[in-house]
Amino acid sequence: MRGSGSSESDATRTPPSPLPVPRFVGAIDQGTTSSRFLIFDQHGAVVARSQLEFQQYYPEPGWHEHDPLELVASVEHCINAAVVDFEAQGHAAADIGAVGITNQRETTVVWDWTTGEPLHRALVWTDTRCAELVRKLKWRLGSADVTRLCGLPLSTYPSAAKLLWLLAHVPRVRDAYDAGRLAFGTVDAWLVYKLNGGLARNVLVTDPTNASRTMFMGLDALDYDDRLLDFFRLDRAKLHLPTIVRSSHPHAYGALASTVLKGAPITACLGDQSAALLGQKGFAPGTAKNTYGTGCFLLYNCGPRPVTSTHGLATTVAYDLGPAARMYALEGSIAVAGSSVKFISDNFGFVESPDRIGALAETVDDNGGVVFVTAFSGLFAPYWVDDARGTLFGLTAHTQKGHVARATLEATCFQTKAILDAMEKDSGHALTELAVDGGMCTSDLTMQTQADVIGIPVSRPAMAETTALGAAMAAGLAVGMWKSLTELEDVNTEGRTVFKPQIDQEKRDYMVGRWEKAVAMSRGWLSVPYQVYKVNGTVKNAAALAGTGGVSGVATFTGPSAVTYDFGKNVAGIVSFTTGAVDGPGEAIGFGFSESSLYISSEGSDATELVGIDELLWFPVSAGTFIAADKAHERGGFRYLSLYHNTSGSTDVTNLTVHFTAIPQVADDELGKYTGYFHCDDDKVNRVWYAGAYTCELCTIDPTAGNALPLLGTSFPPGQRAPLPWYVNYTITDGTSALVDGAKRDRLVWPGDMSIALPTIAVSTYYMDAVANSLTSLVTLQNASGALPYAGVPFYAMQGYLFSFTYHCYSLIAIYDHYLWTGDVDFLTANWAPFVRGLNFALTFVDSTGLADVSGSWADWLRNYMGGHNIEANAILYYTLTLGLELAALRNDSSQVASWTSHAATIKSVANTRLWDASANLYRDNDSLPLTSLHPQDGNAWAVLANLTLSPAQATQVSSALMARWGPFGPPAPEAGATVSPFISGFELQAHYVAGHGAAAVQLVRSMWADFLLDDARMTNSTLMEGYSTDGSLHYAPYADDARVSFAHGWASGPTSVLTMRAAGLQVRAAGGRLWRVAPDLAGLAGAVRAGFATRVGRFACAAAAAPDGSGYAFNFTTPPGTTGSVGVVRAAAARHVTICGGGLAAPRTEVVPAGGPGERFVLDGLSGGDYQVVVVDGGGVPSCDGRIVVANR
């Protein structure tokens, strides 16, 4: 049966004689904390039952395990005990004619197929140990298709990641897999296997409701999908997978081989939530149930076809009973429901047992302002945030135990509301009543609260054992105890209690609004994710504040002592903690921050001022106090957080958390959701793309949290290292978000950085409002002459209104780029006059040579003195003129066209006459005498990407000469000393693609950005730094203090947009994508490349792959309807052919692509928006569209 994937087991092909119709059926209900066996009669009434709790194993924080053999033993015990009770009532064991199984679902069991013995304890569905593995899976090529195929999001919840973790970390499991001996299943498959006698019969089956929770089964076929197994890199031939059979079947599940019911057939198997839907009679599309158990699970019957959720829900199989149509469901899962009640009982000691919490909650009239987000295992649907943490809000001196108890019960009600809202959006149908079951629903207060929160009646059955009842129904249907679902409609209907809403909509909105704010906070509070970095002095249990234990663990600081924690990535926000016992006078705890391990110091944090380091934050402490930094001391970027204790006493610290404050404009349910993506077969390149996007997220801040610069311009003695005060409380723009150049510093608006960060944002997150706010803040400072500021407030005024020619042009480029990516005509109209004034002001620097003389404008990106006719300045001015001409045509403004056209032509001609150095195949920095030997990186990169070069051959010469200068840590920027500038190297990347050297650009991404900027141990492993030395030391020549350098700088994110626009070839040409070009360049990248993004116009996507034999390449792409565009094909040394199909083309279109040099493209234009395939082949053959690659829609 290894991986057979057949729809029925071999045993069903020649079925035995029909089973006799029984009077009673049994149901095994194997749950997360206990096993039960219930016996039902023909009316659905419980005749006998038995329950047994079993041991829970928590080897480490976030880990949750069960012993597979204990699960089986507990089931067998319950069967025997229930039958004793059953027989005591005068019945015979033989009267139980069938047994159904319902079970906890995603819990993962592995065993040796040759011995039948478990190879590891089962990983329970709540286990989160594989969080890091899931993060990597989300970056893997093809991840975008997984949810579409199997219905589940990539998370720690389903079985797939748990199996991969076992294979990676448990040698016995890996050895069995490699030898083809590994059997895998969810709990149902394990129980069926063992209850049938294990090796004696080797019955290995499962049903679709359980198989759908593995992520290996395709929803449409109800069979294992090779595309999913390939994604998880599992070899089907090495893995014994259970055969998938109908949920209700008279023979497929075998029969009990042990217990007093030996020989009784097992005739049904369903995951617990599907069984509960059946037990609640959720037979028709549009019906739903909510089960309040250890977790909480809401299933909505969406009918015989799966509905793909776009609002954070899972799509799963409701049941497949046969011969009736299979049914699908939308599911919302809450990780912590009943277990939160147990937490209050066991950890806080508020009540002596969990069943007393309702009485405690009823001692108060409301929650007293307390909100409890019970995210102990992260937040499940519809949020899906693994790093959310359980958090209590609204505690005051008047808070009572009853308020906390009430807030605990309400937490499940509010999360249910969020799931129902998502279901309504996905299904287009609003429920009129919610059926409920499970342990928590016995609380009248909880169910009344639930009705109040969701605004519809809540219906609770008299007999709450609906999960077991569903399994019994399916078992009974298989043997004819009931003939059809219609016959079951009246089962368990009498005695229902209905709770109707008792509050108005205004109060409901207020309550839900407070909950959503609390959820947003819980999502931003990150406990330290990895182990302690280092400890000094006496700190007991320092690791208790790291990892999942950081929520509730306690560390004790005694005497002078310190701990540095490593977040594993750059983070941002407000740090807080809670004290426990405090012993001694004058106790205090201090915080220190550092982006790099190099600058961890007990004297202070890394630096934000020009000289000196930043002060530590010190907090006097007393016992049992919550302490948080004030908003003026949120830290914009740090990987390392140090806690210091400098007195002789001791202090207990718990709940060390950080409230994430970057991207403040993003709604809580949108955090982590990018509008763009990029995937190739090189994980290094993928990581760089996402690191650029994340860097710009950290550089998007609350506009009221800019650097205050309290000491800017202050003179300090040479070698100043004394800690200095620091604040982030200056308002730098209007609006709710602002794009700044650095996360830690400068938290100010700089137009140069925007030239790289704006396209990064456009192809990844599309936070264009933040861009507009920052850009507007610069335009507002334009003076009467037309000059735009070097930087925004407060730097602009504090530095005497310093002017930079290049940064002036960068502001104008940003106005163009904003329109290019948004098509926002109103914004362009408002800024057109400032653009014209600004460009004409720049032209006042042009002298009689026809070039701009920038001798008086030394300020730039901190390169050295620019000189008179500087190549960088003139190349950027030329580029800005070409953009101005585009905008003038769009605006129908011809008043400047003649002047701008003439200036552009002159600059191009004269720059190549006066500044080109043929002996170096590079442009000189300037033409001042004596002629300089400096050939700057910035001016040469800009000359190529601005098309200042006179021919493609000249662009290729410049590109080759720049490549020849590369050092082991990246390209040098000699105009700034011994410096590597990720900012200018971002322009060089573009230049290499323009020059036809795409493979070189990819190699630079790998070696500089991946190997050094991400993987060097001194870096953040997540964001991209401002600059460093050519020898690899983290010294940035323009700064006297190395600790000042920023490790999250938007100007370093160049690869993100370059890979999307050049490698994947998705290019916006005008008006937010109303005009586009798709021109992939696969040089340097093996395998497939996929990318996509969305603008206001719609979604753009492309998937490209080279032919395996190197004879060409093919790509599919999608562009929005109502747009127009073109396709660009790489020209090769010999002629090639291209065929394009799809879209609005009536028939395939084939063209000959003439031979050409590096960087040259053959363009097919006149295309309308739509889905296309393009095939390019070398030689004389005519290509056809043969579907060789998959359309790249996400």
PDB file of C-alpha atoms in Angstrom, residues 106 218 224 272 360 439 557 740 754 762 787 798 900 961 989 1021 1079 1141:
ATOM      1  CA  GLU A 106      -3.203  17.071  12.359  1.00  0.00           C
ATOM      2  CA  GLY A 218      -5.425  17.419  -3.491  1.00  0.00           C
ATOM      3  CA  TYR A 224      -2.400  12.366  -2.912  1.00  0.00           C
ATOM      4  CA  ASP A 272     -13.244  15.458  14.987  1.00  0.00           C
ATOM      5  CA  LEU A 360     -16.001  33.300  38.867  1.00  0.00           C
ATOM      6  CA  GLY A 439     -17.026  21.629  26.818  1.00  0.00           C
ATOM      7  CA  PHE A 557      19.210  39.004  38.036  1.00  0.00           C
ATOM      8  CA  VAL A 740      12.688  57.249   5.922  1.00  0.00           C
ATOM      9  CA  MET A 754      13.899  57.095  -2.083  1.00  0.00           C
ATOM     10  CA  ALA A 762       6.280  49.199  -5.377  1.00  0.00           C
ATOM     11  CA  ALA A 787      15.597  74.448  -4.954  1.00  0.00           C
ATOM     12  CA  MET A 798      19.337  72.705  11.466  1.00  0.00           C
ATOM     13  CA  TRP A 900      14.733  70.365 -22.025  1.00  0.00           C
ATOM     14  CA  ALA A 961      35.204  47.743 -16.528  1.00  0.00           C
ATOM     15  CA  LEU A 989      23.090  46.219 -10.758  1.00  0.00           C
ATOM     16  CA  ASN A1021      20.401  38.062   8.943  1.00  0.00           C
ATOM     17  CA  ALA A1079      11.104  41.026 -20.856  1.00  0.00           C
ATOM     18  CA  CYS A1141      -0.073  33.100 -27.878  1.00  0.00           C
TER      19      CYS A1141
END
